[in-house]
Amino acid sequence: MAEKEKLVEVKNLQITFGTGRKKFVAVDHVNFDIYKGETFSLVGESGSGKTTIGRAILRINPVSAGEIYFKGQKISGKISKELDREVIKNCQMIFQDPQASLNERAKVDYIVSEGLINHHLYKDEDDRKRKVEEALREVGLLPEFASRFPHEFSGGQRQRIGIARALIMEPEFVVADEPISALDVSIRAQVLNLLNRLQKSRGLTYLFIAHDLSVVRFISDRIAVIHKGRIVELADSEELFQHPLHPYTKALLSAVPIPDPEVEKKKQLLVYDPSVHDYSVDKPQWVEIIPGHYVYGNERELDRYRKEIENK
């Protein structure tokens, strides 16, 4: 099998906010790679550090320790202006709240083409307008919407505008930060299908951030589960659903609704209790327990996980 190309590499990433006594470690020693063309999902509850990692990759949040690489080049910390421009063009973000992420005072035409204008990525005014129309069409909106304001659109349409704004830069890598959590259930599938279609037609690579495992199962190639700033498990999508090992992953999976009402009624909800881990002497580590399946635990836990896999 050919070696997969690593597009993004995150090594021993640590992100802190505040100093001294008020110092808060939001992300602690996180490691993962994102391969070209895949959808890599980062899943965890609110405040676990998912968005912080996404924003750090896009250079919005500064990094306290560790490194981030894009196409083999280090993009964390101080970098050259040329590389900074390249990162801005090639890495884009779709924000969680389509209400808050669009400038209410600007017309759609300006919102979508703001990146082009800032980086002079168009030949002339006609070229800019053509690019805006193409981007709007590609996300299923009419070109004449360009002359309207964000408040004239529904939530789903606003999110499509946000996607058009990211796509117009022709990025290779897109961070989708909970792009459907603010939308109605009926619209969610439409936006997910749109993201899927765009990935295939444009060869995009996604970091998909979510708190709901049921959403990411069908769109992800691999899933990493994060708890309080640490990734506790990482595996292929189906592998994680079929053979979860870490108690936190099991708790998240137990909360996923089952479409069968009889089964749903009888299912047992697992509540994660961090005190089950005793890391006072036997320190935890990040280990590849079987090829492609990583888990965080100490020797005693890892032995138990290995037995679980053998007994499957």
mmCIF file of C-alpha atoms in Angstrom:
data_model
loop_
_atom_site.group_PDB
_atom_site.id
_atom_site.type_symbol
_atom_site.label_atom_id
_atom_site.label_comp_id
_atom_site.label_asym_id
_atom_site.label_seq_id
_atom_site.Cartn_x
_atom_site.Cartn_y
_atom_site.Cartn_z
ATOM 1 C CA MET A 1 0.000 0.000 0.000
ATOM 2 C CA ALA A 2 1.317 3.443 -0.921
ATOM 3 C CA GLU A 3 2.334 5.687 1.946
ATOM 4 C CA LYS A 4 -0.417 8.246 2.608
ATOM 5 C CA GLU A 5 0.633 11.866 2.250
ATOM 6 C CA LYS A 6 0.546 13.797 5.520
ATOM 7 C CA LEU A 7 -0.978 17.215 4.973
ATOM 8 C CA VAL A 8 -1.079 18.389 8.602
ATOM 9 C CA GLU A 9 1.067 17.115 11.461
ATOM 10 C CA VAL A 10 0.468 18.092 15.085
ATOM 11 C CA LYS A 11 3.311 17.181 17.463
ATOM 12 C CA ASN A 12 3.204 17.471 21.269
ATOM 13 C CA LEU A 13 0.892 20.468 20.960
ATOM 14 C CA GLN A 14 0.249 22.484 24.096
ATOM 15 C CA ILE A 15 -1.892 25.614 24.259
ATOM 16 C CA THR A 16 -2.278 27.666 27.442
ATOM 17 C CA PHE A 17 -4.227 30.789 28.290
ATOM 18 C CA GLY A 18 -3.304 33.254 31.032
ATOM 19 C CA THR A 19 -0.121 33.311 33.124
ATOM 20 C CA GLY A 20 1.001 32.552 36.664
ATOM 21 C CA ARG A 21 -1.799 31.445 38.936
ATOM 22 C CA LYS A 22 -4.426 32.079 36.297
ATOM 23 C CA LYS A 23 -2.668 29.832 33.769
ATOM 24 C CA PHE A 24 -5.046 27.375 32.144
ATOM 25 C CA VAL A 25 -3.833 24.492 29.988
ATOM 26 C CA ALA A 26 -6.471 24.159 27.264
ATOM 27 C CA VAL A 27 -4.638 21.588 25.119
ATOM 28 C CA ASP A 28 -2.050 19.216 26.543
ATOM 29 C CA HIS A 29 0.469 17.158 24.517
ATOM 30 C CA VAL A 30 -1.740 16.395 21.550
ATOM 31 C CA ASN A 31 -0.357 14.348 18.632
ATOM 32 C CA PHE A 32 -2.048 13.440 15.332
ATOM 33 C CA ASP A 33 -1.580 13.578 11.562
ATOM 34 C CA ILE A 34 -4.199 14.440 8.946
ATOM 35 C CA TYR A 35 -3.738 12.738 5.581
ATOM 36 C CA LYS A 36 -4.446 14.398 2.254
ATOM 37 C CA GLY A 37 -8.032 13.895 1.088
ATOM 38 C CA GLU A 38 -9.433 12.506 4.347
ATOM 39 C CA THR A 39 -11.983 13.765 6.852
ATOM 40 C CA PHE A 40 -10.382 13.694 10.282
ATOM 41 C CA SER A 41 -12.864 14.323 13.089
ATOM 42 C CA LEU A 42 -12.117 15.694 16.524
ATOM 43 C CA VAL A 43 -14.887 14.847 18.975
ATOM 44 C CA GLY A 44 -15.425 15.866 22.576
ATOM 45 C CA GLU A 45 -17.764 17.794 24.828
ATOM 46 C CA SER A 46 -17.864 21.589 25.168
ATOM 47 C CA GLY A 47 -14.653 23.036 26.579
ATOM 48 C CA SER A 48 -12.501 20.026 25.707
ATOM 49 C CA GLY A 49 -10.150 22.024 23.473
ATOM 50 C CA LYS A 50 -11.380 20.953 20.008
ATOM 51 C CA THR A 51 -11.913 24.442 18.580
ATOM 52 C CA THR A 52 -8.701 25.667 20.240
ATOM 53 C CA ILE A 53 -6.733 23.056 18.267
ATOM 54 C CA GLY A 54 -8.507 23.970 15.011
ATOM 55 C CA ARG A 55 -7.787 27.655 15.559
ATOM 56 C CA ALA A 56 -4.136 26.919 16.416
ATOM 57 C CA ILE A 57 -3.651 25.072 13.113
ATOM 58 C CA LEU A 58 -4.993 28.173 11.317
ATOM 59 C CA ARG A 59 -2.640 30.385 13.370
ATOM 60 C CA ILE A 60 -5.491 32.177 15.177
ATOM 61 C CA ASN A 61 -4.464 30.811 18.598
ATOM 62 C CA PRO A 62 -0.765 30.947 19.567
ATOM 63 C CA VAL A 63 0.964 27.692 20.534
ATOM 64 C CA SER A 64 2.691 27.378 23.938
ATOM 65 C CA ALA A 65 4.714 24.259 23.111
ATOM 66 C CA GLY A 66 4.999 21.671 20.351
ATOM 67 C CA GLU A 67 4.814 22.136 16.591
ATOM 68 C CA ILE A 68 2.296 22.183 13.761
ATOM 69 C CA TYR A 69 3.378 21.312 10.218
ATOM 70 C CA PHE A 70 1.525 21.905 6.957
ATOM 71 C CA LYS A 71 2.870 20.068 3.893
ATOM 72 C CA GLY A 72 6.104 19.426 5.777
ATOM 73 C CA GLN A 73 6.676 23.087 6.711
ATOM 74 C CA LYS A 74 6.464 24.309 10.296
ATOM 75 C CA ILE A 75 3.625 26.833 10.541
ATOM 76 C CA SER A 76 3.439 27.335 14.329
ATOM 77 C CA GLY A 77 5.302 30.205 15.987
ATOM 78 C CA LYS A 78 7.111 32.838 13.932
ATOM 79 C CA ILE A 79 7.058 32.208 10.193
ATOM 80 C CA SER A 80 7.854 34.236 7.081
ATOM 81 C CA LYS A 81 5.279 36.524 5.467
ATOM 82 C CA GLU A 82 5.238 34.344 2.332
ATOM 83 C CA LEU A 83 4.473 31.201 4.332
ATOM 84 C CA ASP A 84 1.835 33.071 6.336
ATOM 85 C CA ARG A 85 0.083 34.079 3.103
ATOM 86 C CA GLU A 86 0.273 30.501 1.853
ATOM 87 C CA VAL A 87 -1.309 29.198 5.064
ATOM 88 C CA ILE A 88 -4.110 31.785 4.878
ATOM 89 C CA LYS A 89 -4.868 30.842 1.272
ATOM 90 C CA ASN A 90 -4.572 27.060 1.660
ATOM 91 C CA CYS A 91 -6.194 26.635 5.084
ATOM 92 C CA GLN A 92 -9.698 27.986 5.659
ATOM 93 C CA MET A 93 -12.318 27.711 8.389
ATOM 94 C CA ILE A 94 -16.071 27.210 8.402
ATOM 95 C CA PHE A 95 -17.351 28.627 11.676
ATOM 96 C CA GLN A 96 -19.878 27.157 14.053
ATOM 97 C CA ASP A 97 -22.410 29.961 14.223
ATOM 98 C CA PRO A 98 -23.547 31.279 10.842
ATOM 99 C CA GLN A 99 -25.271 34.133 12.698
ATOM 100 C CA ALA A 100 -22.138 35.477 14.360
ATOM 101 C CA SER A 101 -19.508 34.700 11.714
ATOM 102 C CA LEU A 102 -20.999 36.879 8.953
ATOM 103 C CA ASN A 103 -20.670 40.659 9.009
ATOM 104 C CA GLU A 104 -24.266 41.896 9.244
ATOM 105 C CA ARG A 105 -23.387 45.258 7.689
ATOM 106 C CA ALA A 106 -21.762 43.814 4.585
ATOM 107 C CA LYS A 107 -23.442 42.405 1.499
ATOM 108 C CA VAL A 108 -22.876 38.771 0.584
ATOM 109 C CA ASP A 109 -20.772 39.881 -2.385
ATOM 110 C CA TYR A 110 -18.200 41.472 -0.042
ATOM 111 C CA ILE A 111 -18.401 38.752 2.648
ATOM 112 C CA VAL A 112 -17.612 35.981 0.173
ATOM 113 C CA SER A 113 -14.841 37.873 -1.644
ATOM 114 C CA GLU A 114 -13.157 39.465 1.411
ATOM 115 C CA GLY A 115 -10.252 36.987 1.260
ATOM 116 C CA LEU A 116 -9.752 37.659 -2.444
ATOM 117 C CA ILE A 117 -9.730 41.413 -1.839
ATOM 118 C CA ASN A 118 -7.290 41.224 1.104
ATOM 119 C CA HIS A 119 -4.822 39.092 -0.822
ATOM 120 C CA HIS A 120 -5.412 40.492 -4.340
ATOM 121 C CA LEU A 121 -6.331 37.105 -5.766
ATOM 122 C CA TYR A 122 -8.319 38.383 -8.735
ATOM 123 C CA LYS A 123 -7.441 40.056 -12.039
ATOM 124 C CA ASP A 124 -10.121 42.751 -12.195
ATOM 125 C CA GLU A 125 -13.626 43.554 -10.914
ATOM 126 C CA ASP A 126 -15.274 41.254 -13.478
ATOM 127 C CA ASP A 127 -13.028 38.371 -12.408
ATOM 128 C CA ARG A 128 -13.895 38.966 -8.746
ATOM 129 C CA LYS A 129 -17.639 38.994 -9.457
ATOM 130 C CA ARG A 130 -17.353 35.836 -11.558
ATOM 131 C CA LYS A 131 -15.521 34.054 -8.701
ATOM 132 C CA VAL A 132 -18.222 35.090 -6.212
ATOM 133 C CA GLU A 133 -20.986 33.833 -8.525
ATOM 134 C CA GLU A 134 -19.177 30.513 -9.025
ATOM 135 C CA ALA A 135 -18.656 30.048 -5.288
ATOM 136 C CA LEU A 136 -22.328 30.788 -4.562
ATOM 137 C CA ARG A 137 -23.491 28.401 -7.293
ATOM 138 C CA GLU A 138 -21.197 25.674 -5.999
ATOM 139 C CA VAL A 139 -22.830 25.782 -2.565
ATOM 140 C CA GLY A 140 -26.338 25.796 -4.032
ATOM 141 C CA LEU A 141 -27.163 29.511 -3.822
ATOM 142 C CA LEU A 142 -28.316 31.850 -6.588
ATOM 143 C CA PRO A 143 -25.758 34.381 -7.918
ATOM 144 C CA GLU A 144 -28.272 37.219 -7.359
ATOM 145 C CA PHE A 145 -28.012 36.586 -3.575
ATOM 146 C CA ALA A 146 -24.688 38.481 -3.756
ATOM 147 C CA SER A 147 -26.492 41.835 -3.467
ATOM 148 C CA ARG A 148 -28.325 40.915 -0.241
ATOM 149 C CA PHE A 149 -27.449 41.161 3.456
ATOM 150 C CA PRO A 150 -26.987 38.162 5.819
ATOM 151 C CA HIS A 151 -30.160 38.888 7.835
ATOM 152 C CA GLU A 152 -32.243 38.092 4.730
ATOM 153 C CA PHE A 153 -31.208 34.421 4.857
ATOM 154 C CA SER A 154 -32.074 31.342 6.891
ATOM 155 C CA GLY A 155 -29.513 29.555 9.072
ATOM 156 C CA GLY A 156 -28.783 26.920 6.450
ATOM 157 C CA GLN A 157 -28.329 29.537 3.720
ATOM 158 C CA ARG A 158 -26.017 31.562 5.973
ATOM 159 C CA GLN A 159 -23.877 28.509 6.568
ATOM 160 C CA ARG A 160 -23.669 27.991 2.791
ATOM 161 C CA ILE A 161 -22.447 31.584 2.486
ATOM 162 C CA GLY A 162 -19.791 30.768 5.095
ATOM 163 C CA ILE A 163 -18.761 27.705 3.080
ATOM 164 C CA ALA A 164 -18.606 29.783 -0.138
ATOM 165 C CA ARG A 165 -16.354 32.292 1.662
ATOM 166 C CA ALA A 166 -13.936 29.493 2.586
ATOM 167 C CA LEU A 167 -14.046 27.855 -0.870
ATOM 168 C CA ILE A 168 -13.382 30.984 -2.910
ATOM 169 C CA MET A 169 -9.769 30.942 -1.632
ATOM 170 C CA GLU A 170 -9.372 27.494 -3.238
ATOM 171 C CA PRO A 171 -7.975 25.941 -0.057
ATOM 172 C CA GLU A 172 -6.567 22.438 0.296
ATOM 173 C CA PHE A 173 -7.436 22.132 3.972
ATOM 174 C CA VAL A 174 -10.641 23.218 5.720
ATOM 175 C CA VAL A 175 -11.354 23.290 9.450
ATOM 176 C CA ALA A 176 -15.110 22.772 9.842
ATOM 177 C CA ASP A 177 -15.865 23.871 13.405
ATOM 178 C CA GLU A 178 -19.216 22.271 14.309
ATOM 179 C CA PRO A 179 -20.655 23.596 11.027
ATOM 180 C CA ILE A 180 -24.084 22.040 11.581
ATOM 181 C CA SER A 181 -24.678 22.285 15.342
ATOM 182 C CA ALA A 182 -26.544 25.613 15.024
ATOM 183 C CA LEU A 183 -28.814 24.321 12.244
ATOM 184 C CA ASP A 184 -32.175 22.539 12.199
ATOM 185 C CA VAL A 185 -32.004 18.772 11.901
ATOM 186 C CA SER A 186 -33.564 18.783 8.413
ATOM 187 C CA ILE A 187 -30.895 21.188 7.133
ATOM 188 C CA ARG A 188 -27.970 19.337 8.727
ATOM 189 C CA ALA A 189 -28.001 16.480 6.230
ATOM 190 C CA GLN A 190 -28.043 18.975 3.334
ATOM 191 C CA VAL A 191 -24.956 20.796 4.632
ATOM 192 C CA LEU A 192 -23.124 17.511 5.345
ATOM 193 C CA ASN A 193 -23.931 16.244 1.844
ATOM 194 C CA LEU A 194 -22.685 19.543 0.427
ATOM 195 C CA LEU A 195 -19.390 19.252 2.339
ATOM 196 C CA ASN A 196 -19.020 15.665 1.126
ATOM 197 C CA ARG A 197 -19.677 16.634 -2.476
ATOM 198 C CA LEU A 198 -17.211 19.524 -2.343
ATOM 199 C CA GLN A 199 -14.567 17.264 -0.839
ATOM 200 C CA LYS A 200 -14.849 14.890 -3.785
ATOM 201 C CA SER A 201 -15.000 17.575 -6.495
ATOM 202 C CA ARG A 202 -12.180 19.701 -5.065
ATOM 203 C CA GLY A 203 -10.030 17.068 -3.357
ATOM 204 C CA LEU A 204 -10.373 18.819 0.002
ATOM 205 C CA THR A 205 -9.032 17.627 3.348
ATOM 206 C CA TYR A 206 -11.222 18.322 6.405
ATOM 207 C CA LEU A 207 -10.644 18.646 10.105
ATOM 208 C CA PHE A 208 -14.234 18.222 11.275
ATOM 209 C CA ILE A 209 -14.893 19.376 14.849
ATOM 210 C CA ALA A 210 -18.013 18.045 16.592
ATOM 211 C CA HIS A 211 -19.447 17.082 19.978
ATOM 212 C CA ASP A 212 -21.844 14.510 18.544
ATOM 213 C CA LEU A 213 -20.437 11.130 17.551
ATOM 214 C CA SER A 214 -23.522 10.116 15.572
ATOM 215 C CA VAL A 215 -22.851 12.941 13.082
ATOM 216 C CA VAL A 216 -19.207 12.134 12.450
ATOM 217 C CA ARG A 217 -19.578 8.375 12.010
ATOM 218 C CA PHE A 218 -20.711 8.574 8.395
ATOM 219 C CA ILE A 219 -18.485 11.377 7.167
ATOM 220 C CA SER A 220 -15.172 10.592 8.890
ATOM 221 C CA ASP A 221 -12.272 8.453 7.816
ATOM 222 C CA ARG A 222 -10.714 8.661 11.275
ATOM 223 C CA ILE A 223 -11.937 9.992 14.613
ATOM 224 C CA ALA A 224 -9.981 11.347 17.589
ATOM 225 C CA VAL A 225 -11.756 11.638 20.944
ATOM 226 C CA ILE A 226 -10.610 14.507 23.152
ATOM 227 C CA HIS A 227 -11.270 15.006 26.871
ATOM 228 C CA LYS A 228 -10.093 18.082 28.803
ATOM 229 C CA GLY A 229 -7.373 18.974 26.323
ATOM 230 C CA ARG A 230 -5.992 15.463 25.844
ATOM 231 C CA ILE A 231 -6.748 13.042 23.031
ATOM 232 C CA VAL A 232 -7.699 9.768 24.738
ATOM 233 C CA GLU A 233 -8.401 7.610 21.679
ATOM 234 C CA LEU A 234 -7.896 7.721 17.909
ATOM 235 C CA ALA A 235 -8.955 5.128 15.325
ATOM 236 C CA ASP A 236 -10.656 4.570 11.981
ATOM 237 C CA SER A 237 -14.319 5.570 12.162
ATOM 238 C CA GLU A 238 -15.847 2.060 12.139
ATOM 239 C CA GLU A 239 -13.090 0.626 14.344
ATOM 240 C CA LEU A 240 -13.873 3.249 16.998
ATOM 241 C CA PHE A 241 -17.601 2.487 16.896
ATOM 242 C CA GLN A 242 -17.146 -1.290 16.905
ATOM 243 C CA HIS A 243 -14.300 -1.526 19.442
ATOM 244 C CA PRO A 244 -14.111 1.537 21.710
ATOM 245 C CA LEU A 245 -11.494 1.058 24.443
ATOM 246 C CA HIS A 246 -11.225 4.190 26.592
ATOM 247 C CA PRO A 247 -14.032 4.625 29.177
ATOM 248 C CA TYR A 248 -14.639 8.191 27.978
ATOM 249 C CA THR A 249 -15.170 7.020 24.384
ATOM 250 C CA LYS A 250 -17.582 4.348 25.645
ATOM 251 C CA ALA A 251 -19.525 6.988 27.602
ATOM 252 C CA LEU A 252 -19.805 9.239 24.524
ATOM 253 C CA LEU A 253 -20.955 6.321 22.373
ATOM 254 C CA SER A 254 -23.570 5.271 24.927
ATOM 255 C CA ALA A 255 -25.214 8.692 24.501
ATOM 256 C CA VAL A 256 -25.685 8.259 20.729
ATOM 257 C CA PRO A 257 -29.433 7.785 20.081
ATOM 258 C CA ILE A 258 -30.543 4.480 18.544
ATOM 259 C CA PRO A 259 -33.322 4.724 15.911
ATOM 260 C CA ASP A 260 -35.138 1.673 17.343
ATOM 261 C CA PRO A 261 -37.397 2.838 20.244
ATOM 262 C CA GLU A 262 -37.409 -0.585 21.949
ATOM 263 C CA VAL A 263 -33.626 -0.843 21.941
ATOM 264 C CA GLU A 264 -33.288 2.825 22.921
ATOM 265 C CA LYS A 265 -35.551 2.239 25.943
ATOM 266 C CA LYS A 266 -33.395 -0.619 27.229
ATOM 267 C CA LYS A 267 -29.972 0.843 26.526
ATOM 268 C CA GLN A 268 -27.681 1.711 29.389
ATOM 269 C CA LEU A 269 -26.132 5.172 29.589
ATOM 270 C CA LEU A 270 -22.525 5.115 30.748
ATOM 271 C CA VAL A 271 -21.245 8.024 32.806
ATOM 272 C CA TYR A 272 -17.529 8.712 32.605
ATOM 273 C CA ASP A 273 -15.795 8.979 35.956
ATOM 274 C CA PRO A 274 -12.199 10.282 35.623
ATOM 275 C CA SER A 275 -11.347 8.859 39.064
ATOM 276 C CA VAL A 276 -11.247 5.337 37.554
ATOM 277 C CA HIS A 277 -7.720 6.200 36.368
ATOM 278 C CA ASP A 278 -4.971 5.980 38.978
ATOM 279 C CA TYR A 279 -2.001 7.725 37.410
ATOM 280 C CA SER A 280 -0.135 8.489 40.654
ATOM 281 C CA VAL A 281 2.621 5.879 40.105
ATOM 282 C CA ASP A 282 1.900 4.082 36.838
ATOM 283 C CA LYS A 283 2.032 7.000 34.389
ATOM 284 C CA PRO A 284 -0.143 7.039 31.239
ATOM 285 C CA GLN A 285 1.189 7.123 27.695
ATOM 286 C CA TRP A 286 -0.116 7.461 24.137
ATOM 287 C CA VAL A 287 0.191 4.008 22.532
ATOM 288 C CA GLU A 288 -0.719 2.421 19.181
ATOM 289 C CA ILE A 289 -2.445 -0.641 20.593
ATOM 290 C CA ILE A 290 -3.191 -2.253 17.215
ATOM 291 C CA PRO A 291 -2.241 -0.734 13.822
ATOM 292 C CA GLY A 292 -4.047 2.599 13.428
ATOM 293 C CA HIS A 293 -5.802 2.445 16.828
ATOM 294 C CA TYR A 294 -4.224 4.675 19.485
ATOM 295 C CA VAL A 295 -5.283 4.970 23.112
ATOM 296 C CA TYR A 296 -4.113 6.892 26.194
ATOM 297 C CA GLY A 297 -3.543 4.867 29.347
ATOM 298 C CA ASN A 298 -1.040 3.384 31.797
ATOM 299 C CA GLU A 299 0.403 -0.139 31.644
ATOM 300 C CA ARG A 300 -2.414 -1.715 33.674
ATOM 301 C CA GLU A 301 -5.105 -0.123 31.489
ATOM 302 C CA LEU A 302 -3.255 -0.970 28.272
ATOM 303 C CA ASP A 303 -3.091 -4.645 29.313
ATOM 304 C CA ARG A 304 -6.838 -4.572 29.888
ATOM 305 C CA TYR A 305 -7.447 -2.937 26.489
ATOM 306 C CA ARG A 306 -5.290 -5.571 24.761
ATOM 307 C CA LYS A 307 -7.343 -8.333 26.398
ATOM 308 C CA GLU A 308 -10.546 -6.585 25.270
ATOM 309 C CA ILE A 309 -9.304 -6.615 21.677
ATOM 310 C CA GLU A 310 -8.285 -10.286 21.883
ATOM 311 C CA ASN A 311 -11.721 -11.257 23.229
ATOM 312 C CA LYS A 312 -13.629 -9.409 20.493
#
